[in-house]
Amino acid sequence: MPAAPRPSTPLPDFCSLPVLFALLVVGALTVTLMRLGPEASGGWSAYSAGVLFTSWLAILLTVALCKLRASMQRLPGHWPYAAVWLLLVALTAFATALLGWLDVGLALGVGPADPSRFTLQASLAAGLLGACLLRYFYVVAQWQARVAAEAQAQVAALQARIRPHFLFNSMNTVAALIAVDPVAAERTVENLAELFRAALGDEREGMGTLGDEWRLVERYLEIEALRLGDRLRVERHLDVAETLPLPHLLLQPLVENAIRHGIQPRVDGGLLRIVARRVPGGAQLCVDNPLPPSPAPSGTGHGLRNVRERVRYHYGDRAEVRDDVRDQRFVVTVFLPDLAHARPDRR
C-alpha cells in the first residue's frame, strides 16, 4: 500500500498588509546596504530609483503570491514553500530583465551598466533573502499554530467546566418543581432539553449567533421564573442583528450570575436588565442586577472569568469585559469588536 502524501505546510496570508510591509522593508534595507557599501556608485537619484524599483517589485510579488497562494497550498509537504521561493526568484529575474530592456530601449540611463549581470545578482539576492523570509514566515506560522491549539484547548476546558455547573443548577430547579407543579416541571424539562442541546453541542466552530444565545437565555429565564415567580422581573433590549457572531454560552452565564447573586438573595427580588446594542467599532452587551441586601460571600468568580477568557480568545485584546457598581446595581459590560478585526483562526 503506497504511503499517503504528507499534508502541506500552511503558507502565510500573502494578501495581508504585514507581508507586503515586510517585503517593502526588506527591499528598502537591501538598497540602503548596497548604497552604504565601499564600491557603491551613483548619487541619491540612483538610490531613489533603487528604492522605487524594490517597492514596485515588492508589490508585484505580493499580488502574485496572493493570487497563487491557494494553488501552491495544495502541494504536499514543504513544496508550497519551495514553489513560493521559485516564484520569488523567477519574478525578480523577470522584473530586472524587463527594467534593463526598458532602460536600454528608451535610453533612460537609470539602469545598471551591465543589465545581464544585474539580473543575475538580483536573482541571487532574491533567492537568499527569499529563503530567509520564508524561514521566518514558516517559524511564525508554526508558532501561531501552537498558540492557537493551546488557546483552543484552554477554551474547551473552560467550556467543559461551565456545563456541569449550569446543568446541575437547572436540574435542582426541576426537582423542586416536580412535587408542587408537575405541569410546570414537564415544561421545564422541555426547556432543559434545548438547554442540554446547547450546552452539550459541538463546539468545534466555537461561534454561534446572538439570536441563538438570546433564545437560550429566554429558556433559562422561563425556568427561573417558575422558581422565583414575581420576584424576577426582566427588561430586554435587543438593538443588534440576531446574526451577530457570538461565542457559545457567553450570555447565559452572565444572566445566571445576575440571578443567583443579585436577585435570588433579595426578599422582594429585583429587576434584571439585558441590553445588546451597536457601538462604534463593534457591539456591547450589558447585564445588570440589583445588589444583594448584604455582601455576598466571595465565590470562585468562575462564570465571569470564563466569559473573559473566551472573549479574549475569540476577539483578542480589543475586546473588553468590565464589571462595576452603578446606582446600587452590579453591571457587567462586554464590548465585542467587529470580527473583521479579529484573528481569522479565532472565528
Tab-separated table of C-alpha atoms in Angstrom:
chain	number	residue	atom	x	y	z
A	1	MET	CA	0.000	0.000	0.000
A	2	PRO	CA	1.582	3.337	-1.050
A	3	ALA	CA	2.291	5.842	1.680
A	4	ALA	CA	-0.130	8.717	1.957
A	5	PRO	CA	1.290	12.071	0.883
A	6	ARG	CA	2.387	14.325	3.681
A	7	PRO	CA	-0.054	17.171	4.391
A	8	SER	CA	1.087	20.513	3.082
A	9	THR	CA	2.686	23.098	5.339
A	10	PRO	CA	0.390	26.119	5.782
A	11	LEU	CA	1.523	29.218	3.927
A	12	PRO	CA	1.236	32.703	5.450
A	13	ASP	CA	-1.514	35.016	4.292
A	14	PHE	CA	0.255	36.805	1.450
A	15	CYS	CA	-2.775	39.062	0.963
A	16	SER	CA	-2.208	40.724	4.344
A	17	LEU	CA	-0.583	44.102	4.862
A	18	PRO	CA	2.136	42.745	7.230
A	19	VAL	CA	3.549	40.573	4.431
A	20	LEU	CA	3.603	43.499	1.998
A	21	PHE	CA	5.205	45.685	4.672
A	22	ALA	CA	7.880	43.046	5.322
A	23	LEU	CA	8.759	42.852	1.617
A	24	LEU	CA	8.884	46.642	1.322
A	25	VAL	CA	11.173	46.939	4.338
A	26	VAL	CA	13.496	44.167	3.159
A	27	GLY	CA	13.757	45.753	-0.285
A	28	ALA	CA	14.487	49.211	1.108
A	29	LEU	CA	17.080	47.845	3.541
A	30	THR	CA	18.798	45.911	0.761
A	31	VAL	CA	19.116	49.030	-1.401
A	32	THR	CA	20.331	51.035	1.601
A	33	LEU	CA	23.035	48.500	2.470
A	34	MET	CA	24.202	48.449	-1.148
A	35	ARG	CA	24.314	52.248	-1.127
A	36	LEU	CA	26.498	52.206	2.013
A	37	GLY	CA	28.916	49.677	0.537
A	38	PRO	CA	32.521	50.715	-0.267
A	39	GLU	CA	32.062	50.144	-4.002
A	40	ALA	CA	28.713	51.899	-4.269
A	41	SER	CA	28.320	54.272	-7.210
A	42	GLY	CA	25.707	56.801	-8.170
A	43	GLY	CA	24.103	59.548	-6.143
A	44	TRP	CA	20.755	59.987	-4.471
A	45	SER	CA	18.961	59.692	-7.795
A	46	ALA	CA	20.296	56.141	-8.216
A	47	TYR	CA	19.376	55.335	-4.588
A	48	SER	CA	15.840	56.695	-5.082
A	49	ALA	CA	15.461	54.700	-8.298
A	50	GLY	CA	16.584	51.557	-6.458
A	51	VAL	CA	14.077	52.059	-3.628
A	52	LEU	CA	11.329	52.758	-6.152
A	53	PHE	CA	12.207	49.589	-8.085
A	54	THR	CA	12.270	47.352	-4.995
A	55	SER	CA	8.959	48.835	-3.807
A	56	TRP	CA	7.360	48.106	-7.173
A	57	LEU	CA	8.875	44.604	-7.100
A	58	ALA	CA	7.527	44.003	-3.563
A	59	ILE	CA	4.010	44.965	-4.658
A	60	LEU	CA	4.287	42.739	-7.748
A	61	LEU	CA	5.463	39.780	-5.619
A	62	THR	CA	2.705	40.310	-3.042
A	63	VAL	CA	-0.024	40.378	-5.711
A	64	ALA	CA	1.351	37.260	-7.421
A	65	LEU	CA	1.708	35.336	-4.139
A	66	CYS	CA	-1.763	36.407	-3.045
A	67	LYS	CA	-3.344	35.165	-6.276
A	68	LEU	CA	-1.375	31.894	-6.453
A	69	ARG	CA	-1.415	31.002	-2.732
A	70	ALA	CA	-4.424	28.668	-2.996
A	71	SER	CA	-2.840	26.708	-5.864
A	72	MET	CA	0.540	26.393	-4.132
A	73	GLN	CA	-1.090	25.403	-0.845
A	74	ARG	CA	-2.438	22.234	-2.488
A	75	LEU	CA	1.108	20.905	-2.980
A	76	PRO	CA	2.180	18.208	-0.480
A	77	GLY	CA	4.784	18.505	2.262
A	78	HIS	CA	7.093	21.527	2.127
A	79	TRP	CA	6.608	22.005	-1.615
A	80	PRO	CA	4.372	25.077	-1.086
A	81	TYR	CA	7.359	26.955	0.348
A	82	ALA	CA	9.599	25.695	-2.454
A	83	ALA	CA	7.059	26.951	-5.004
A	84	VAL	CA	6.962	30.352	-3.305
A	85	TRP	CA	10.771	30.552	-3.388
A	86	LEU	CA	10.902	29.664	-7.094
A	87	LEU	CA	8.238	32.259	-7.833
A	88	LEU	CA	10.183	34.928	-5.928
A	89	VAL	CA	13.364	34.222	-7.891
A	90	ALA	CA	11.578	33.953	-11.256
A	91	LEU	CA	9.613	37.182	-10.818
A	92	THR	CA	12.706	39.049	-9.642
A	93	ALA	CA	14.677	37.857	-12.687
A	94	PHE	CA	11.815	38.835	-14.993
A	95	ALA	CA	11.403	42.276	-13.407
A	96	THR	CA	15.123	43.103	-13.511
A	97	ALA	CA	15.438	41.880	-17.116
A	98	LEU	CA	12.409	43.999	-18.058
A	99	LEU	CA	13.956	47.021	-16.318
A	100	GLY	CA	17.227	46.550	-18.227
A	101	TRP	CA	15.417	46.180	-21.546
A	102	LEU	CA	13.343	49.319	-20.972
A	103	ASP	CA	16.391	51.283	-19.845
A	104	VAL	CA	18.360	50.335	-22.958
A	105	GLY	CA	15.443	50.635	-25.366
A	106	LEU	CA	14.291	54.036	-24.103
A	107	ALA	CA	17.808	55.295	-23.290
A	108	LEU	CA	16.733	56.372	-19.792
A	109	GLY	CA	20.160	55.970	-18.227
A	110	VAL	CA	18.841	54.996	-14.791
A	111	GLY	CA	19.564	51.288	-15.017
A	112	PRO	CA	22.802	49.368	-14.385
A	113	ALA	CA	25.658	49.467	-16.876
A	114	ASP	CA	25.551	45.664	-17.324
A	115	PRO	CA	21.854	44.528	-17.322
A	116	SER	CA	22.692	40.828	-17.584
A	117	ARG	CA	24.994	40.905	-14.565
A	118	PHE	CA	22.454	42.970	-12.619
A	119	THR	CA	19.720	40.409	-13.392
A	120	LEU	CA	21.914	37.569	-12.158
A	121	GLN	CA	22.898	39.427	-8.990
A	122	ALA	CA	19.299	40.443	-8.246
A	123	SER	CA	18.121	36.858	-8.729
A	124	LEU	CA	20.778	35.536	-6.337
A	125	ALA	CA	19.914	38.224	-3.776
A	126	ALA	CA	16.206	37.401	-4.115
A	127	GLY	CA	16.992	33.720	-3.594
A	128	LEU	CA	18.977	34.359	-0.400
A	129	LEU	CA	16.600	36.955	1.052
A	130	GLY	CA	13.577	34.915	-0.011
A	131	ALA	CA	14.904	31.840	1.774
A	132	CYS	CA	15.427	33.874	4.965
A	133	LEU	CA	11.977	35.452	4.750
A	134	LEU	CA	10.262	32.126	4.091
A	135	ARG	CA	12.081	30.570	7.036
A	136	TYR	CA	10.833	33.429	9.196
A	137	PHE	CA	7.251	33.040	7.906
A	138	TYR	CA	7.451	29.279	8.480
A	139	VAL	CA	8.601	29.654	12.096
A	140	VAL	CA	5.917	32.275	12.765
A	141	ALA	CA	3.229	30.049	11.209
A	142	GLN	CA	4.281	27.091	13.368
A	143	TRP	CA	4.317	29.280	16.478
A	144	GLN	CA	0.857	30.682	15.706
A	145	ALA	CA	-0.483	27.170	15.129
A	146	ARG	CA	0.817	26.064	18.534
A	147	VAL	CA	-0.614	29.147	20.245
A	148	ALA	CA	-3.989	28.632	18.558
A	149	ALA	CA	-4.036	24.951	19.558
A	150	GLU	CA	-3.207	25.780	23.173
A	151	ALA	CA	-5.828	28.526	23.278
A	152	GLN	CA	-8.451	26.215	21.763
A	153	ALA	CA	-7.646	23.562	24.339
A	154	GLN	CA	-7.991	26.145	27.103
A	155	VAL	CA	-11.360	27.282	25.746
A	156	ALA	CA	-12.548	23.668	25.537
A	157	ALA	CA	-11.534	23.163	29.169
A	158	LEU	CA	-13.388	26.307	30.228
A	159	GLN	CA	-16.463	25.198	28.307
A	160	ALA	CA	-16.327	21.745	29.909
A	161	ARG	CA	-16.177	23.356	33.356
A	162	ILE	CA	-19.202	25.587	32.826
A	163	ARG	CA	-21.501	22.805	31.568
A	164	PRO	CA	-21.785	20.746	34.792
A	165	HIS	CA	-22.245	23.921	36.851
A	166	PHE	CA	-25.080	25.133	34.628
A	167	LEU	CA	-26.800	21.772	34.263
A	168	PHE	CA	-26.584	20.986	37.994
A	169	ASN	CA	-28.438	24.195	38.891
A	170	SER	CA	-31.086	23.550	36.246
A	171	MET	CA	-31.741	20.006	37.475
A	172	ASN	CA	-32.231	21.336	41.009
A	173	THR	CA	-34.969	23.590	39.656
A	174	VAL	CA	-36.735	20.630	38.039
A	175	ALA	CA	-36.524	18.589	41.225
A	176	ALA	CA	-38.097	21.430	43.216
A	177	LEU	CA	-40.991	21.778	40.759
A	178	ILE	CA	-41.969	18.117	40.441
A	179	ALA	CA	-43.765	17.986	43.801
A	180	VAL	CA	-45.563	21.354	43.603
A	181	ASP	CA	-46.356	21.789	39.880
A	182	PRO	CA	-45.953	18.726	37.643
A	183	VAL	CA	-47.142	20.614	34.542
A	184	ALA	CA	-44.564	23.325	35.074
A	185	ALA	CA	-41.957	20.642	35.730
A	186	GLU	CA	-42.791	18.993	32.401
A	187	ARG	CA	-42.486	22.322	30.585
A	188	THR	CA	-39.199	22.904	32.365
A	189	VAL	CA	-37.888	19.546	31.188
A	190	GLU	CA	-38.708	20.544	27.606
A	191	ASN	CA	-36.777	23.769	28.053
A	192	LEU	CA	-33.920	21.847	29.618
A	193	ALA	CA	-33.789	19.577	26.570
A	194	GLU	CA	-32.973	22.629	24.458
A	195	LEU	CA	-30.515	23.887	27.053
A	196	PHE	CA	-28.796	20.492	27.144
A	197	ARG	CA	-28.509	20.535	23.368
A	198	ALA	CA	-26.780	23.931	23.505
A	199	ALA	CA	-24.560	23.079	26.474
A	200	LEU	CA	-23.502	19.688	25.160
A	201	GLY	CA	-23.382	20.606	21.478
A	202	ASP	CA	-20.437	20.537	19.105
A	203	GLU	CA	-18.106	23.422	19.959
A	204	ARG	CA	-15.552	22.868	17.202
A	205	GLU	CA	-16.560	26.043	15.397
A	206	GLY	CA	-16.632	27.951	18.684
A	207	MET	CA	-19.102	30.586	17.438
A	208	GLY	CA	-22.859	30.851	17.309
A	209	THR	CA	-25.083	33.911	16.880
A	210	LEU	CA	-26.661	36.428	19.184
A	211	GLY	CA	-30.080	35.055	18.204
A	212	ASP	CA	-29.108	31.566	19.392
A	213	GLU	CA	-27.796	32.938	22.697
A	214	TRP	CA	-30.855	35.141	23.147
A	215	ARG	CA	-33.237	32.187	22.727
A	216	LEU	CA	-31.141	30.107	25.119
A	217	VAL	CA	-31.361	32.871	27.711
A	218	GLU	CA	-35.138	33.084	27.202
A	219	ARG	CA	-35.491	29.390	28.026
A	220	TYR	CA	-33.275	29.761	31.063
A	221	LEU	CA	-35.293	32.754	32.278
A	222	GLU	CA	-38.513	30.787	31.866
A	223	ILE	CA	-37.099	28.095	34.146
A	224	GLU	CA	-36.014	30.639	36.734
A	225	ALA	CA	-39.354	32.465	36.516
A	226	LEU	CA	-41.131	29.266	37.554
A	227	ARG	CA	-38.869	29.063	40.589
A	228	LEU	CA	-38.767	32.725	41.604
A	229	GLY	CA	-42.205	33.863	40.423
A	230	ASP	CA	-42.894	37.603	40.607
A	231	ARG	CA	-39.583	38.192	42.340
A	232	LEU	CA	-37.875	38.010	38.950
A	233	ARG	CA	-38.587	40.897	36.603
A	234	VAL	CA	-36.706	41.137	33.313
A	235	GLU	CA	-36.104	44.027	30.938
A	236	ARG	CA	-34.719	43.184	27.498
A	237	HIS	CA	-33.425	45.469	24.766
A	238	LEU	CA	-32.034	43.971	21.568
A	239	ASP	CA	-30.727	46.633	19.165
A	240	VAL	CA	-28.288	44.354	17.313
A	241	ALA	CA	-28.935	41.980	14.428
A	242	GLU	CA	-29.543	38.425	15.623
A	243	THR	CA	-26.950	37.208	13.122
A	244	LEU	CA	-24.159	38.850	15.135
A	245	PRO	CA	-21.479	36.143	15.732
A	246	LEU	CA	-21.179	35.283	19.409
A	247	PRO	CA	-19.259	32.556	21.271
A	248	HIS	CA	-21.449	29.735	22.538
A	249	LEU	CA	-22.802	30.095	26.078
A	250	LEU	CA	-21.412	33.583	26.547
A	251	LEU	CA	-24.550	35.453	27.637
A	252	GLN	CA	-26.206	32.747	29.749
A	253	PRO	CA	-23.512	32.592	32.491
A	254	LEU	CA	-23.814	36.372	32.976
A	255	VAL	CA	-27.597	36.112	33.353
A	256	GLU	CA	-27.225	33.156	35.715
A	257	ASN	CA	-24.763	35.058	37.915
A	258	ALA	CA	-27.060	38.085	37.974
A	259	ILE	CA	-29.984	35.989	39.209
A	260	ARG	CA	-28.067	33.900	41.709
A	261	HIS	CA	-26.070	36.717	43.307
A	262	GLY	CA	-28.345	39.732	42.772
A	263	ILE	CA	-31.997	38.727	42.602
A	264	GLN	CA	-32.302	35.438	44.468
A	265	PRO	CA	-30.896	36.743	47.826
A	266	ARG	CA	-33.411	39.616	47.919
A	267	VAL	CA	-36.817	39.033	49.540
A	268	ASP	CA	-38.530	41.270	47.000
A	269	GLY	CA	-36.406	40.051	44.100
A	270	GLY	CA	-35.431	42.676	41.592
A	271	LEU	CA	-35.152	43.852	38.006
A	272	LEU	CA	-32.713	42.125	35.661
A	273	ARG	CA	-31.706	44.155	32.612
A	274	ILE	CA	-30.204	42.614	29.471
A	275	VAL	CA	-29.137	45.011	26.710
A	276	ALA	CA	-27.428	44.395	23.379
A	277	ARG	CA	-26.629	47.430	21.245
A	278	ARG	CA	-24.345	48.633	18.486
A	279	VAL	CA	-21.497	50.941	19.461
A	280	PRO	CA	-18.668	52.411	17.364
A	281	GLY	CA	-16.334	49.596	16.351
A	282	GLY	CA	-18.475	46.677	17.472
A	283	ALA	CA	-21.281	45.600	19.788
A	284	GLN	CA	-21.889	45.937	23.510
A	285	LEU	CA	-23.704	43.532	25.832
A	286	CYS	CA	-24.810	44.712	29.281
A	287	VAL	CA	-26.275	42.612	32.090
A	288	ASP	CA	-27.068	44.358	35.360
A	289	ASN	CA	-28.866	43.418	38.548
A	290	PRO	CA	-29.563	44.971	41.971
A	291	LEU	CA	-27.015	44.434	44.680
A	292	PRO	CA	-27.925	41.890	47.394
A	293	PRO	CA	-29.109	43.267	50.766
A	294	SER	CA	-25.887	42.126	52.425
A	295	PRO	CA	-22.439	41.473	50.976
A	296	ALA	CA	-22.468	38.119	49.273
A	297	PRO	CA	-19.825	35.563	50.268
A	298	SER	CA	-16.913	35.638	47.874
A	299	GLY	CA	-17.264	32.929	45.252
A	300	THR	CA	-14.889	31.486	42.736
A	301	GLY	CA	-15.815	34.032	40.048
A	302	HIS	CA	-15.781	31.154	37.589
A	303	GLY	CA	-18.628	32.393	35.373
A	304	LEU	CA	-17.212	35.877	34.829
A	305	ARG	CA	-13.665	34.572	34.439
A	306	ASN	CA	-14.919	32.067	31.878
A	307	VAL	CA	-16.534	34.843	29.867
A	308	ARG	CA	-13.356	36.947	30.000
A	309	GLU	CA	-11.149	34.090	28.797
A	310	ARG	CA	-13.388	33.147	25.880
A	311	VAL	CA	-13.906	36.755	24.805
A	312	ARG	CA	-10.131	37.303	24.861
A	313	TYR	CA	-9.581	34.148	22.806
A	314	HIS	CA	-12.148	34.937	20.101
A	315	TYR	CA	-11.658	38.704	19.834
A	316	GLY	CA	-8.153	39.457	21.122
A	317	ASP	CA	-7.052	42.439	23.179
A	318	ARG	CA	-9.534	44.865	21.626
A	319	ALA	CA	-12.391	43.138	23.436
A	320	GLU	CA	-13.263	44.111	26.987
A	321	VAL	CA	-15.257	42.616	29.867
A	322	ARG	CA	-15.812	45.123	32.650
A	323	ASP	CA	-17.767	44.870	35.900
A	324	ASP	CA	-18.573	47.723	38.252
A	325	VAL	CA	-21.258	49.091	40.574
A	326	ARG	CA	-23.555	51.906	39.441
A	327	ASP	CA	-26.524	53.254	41.386
A	328	GLN	CA	-26.674	50.241	43.694
A	329	ARG	CA	-26.609	47.854	40.723
A	330	PHE	CA	-23.921	45.412	39.633
A	331	VAL	CA	-23.224	45.945	35.912
A	332	VAL	CA	-21.269	43.661	33.592
A	333	THR	CA	-20.405	45.202	30.216
A	334	VAL	CA	-18.935	43.184	27.354
A	335	PHE	CA	-17.511	45.003	24.327
A	336	LEU	CA	-17.076	42.813	21.253
A	337	PRO	CA	-15.156	44.373	18.340
A	338	ASP	CA	-16.210	43.570	14.813
A	339	LEU	CA	-14.965	40.145	13.744
A	340	ALA	CA	-13.231	41.786	10.791
A	341	HIS	CA	-10.632	42.927	13.360
A	342	ALA	CA	-10.264	39.505	14.961
A	343	ARG	CA	-7.730	36.853	14.003
A	344	PRO	CA	-9.098	34.528	11.283
A	345	ASP	CA	-8.162	31.409	13.222
A	346	ARG	CA	-10.341	32.570	16.086
A	347	ARG	CA	-13.584	32.901	14.177
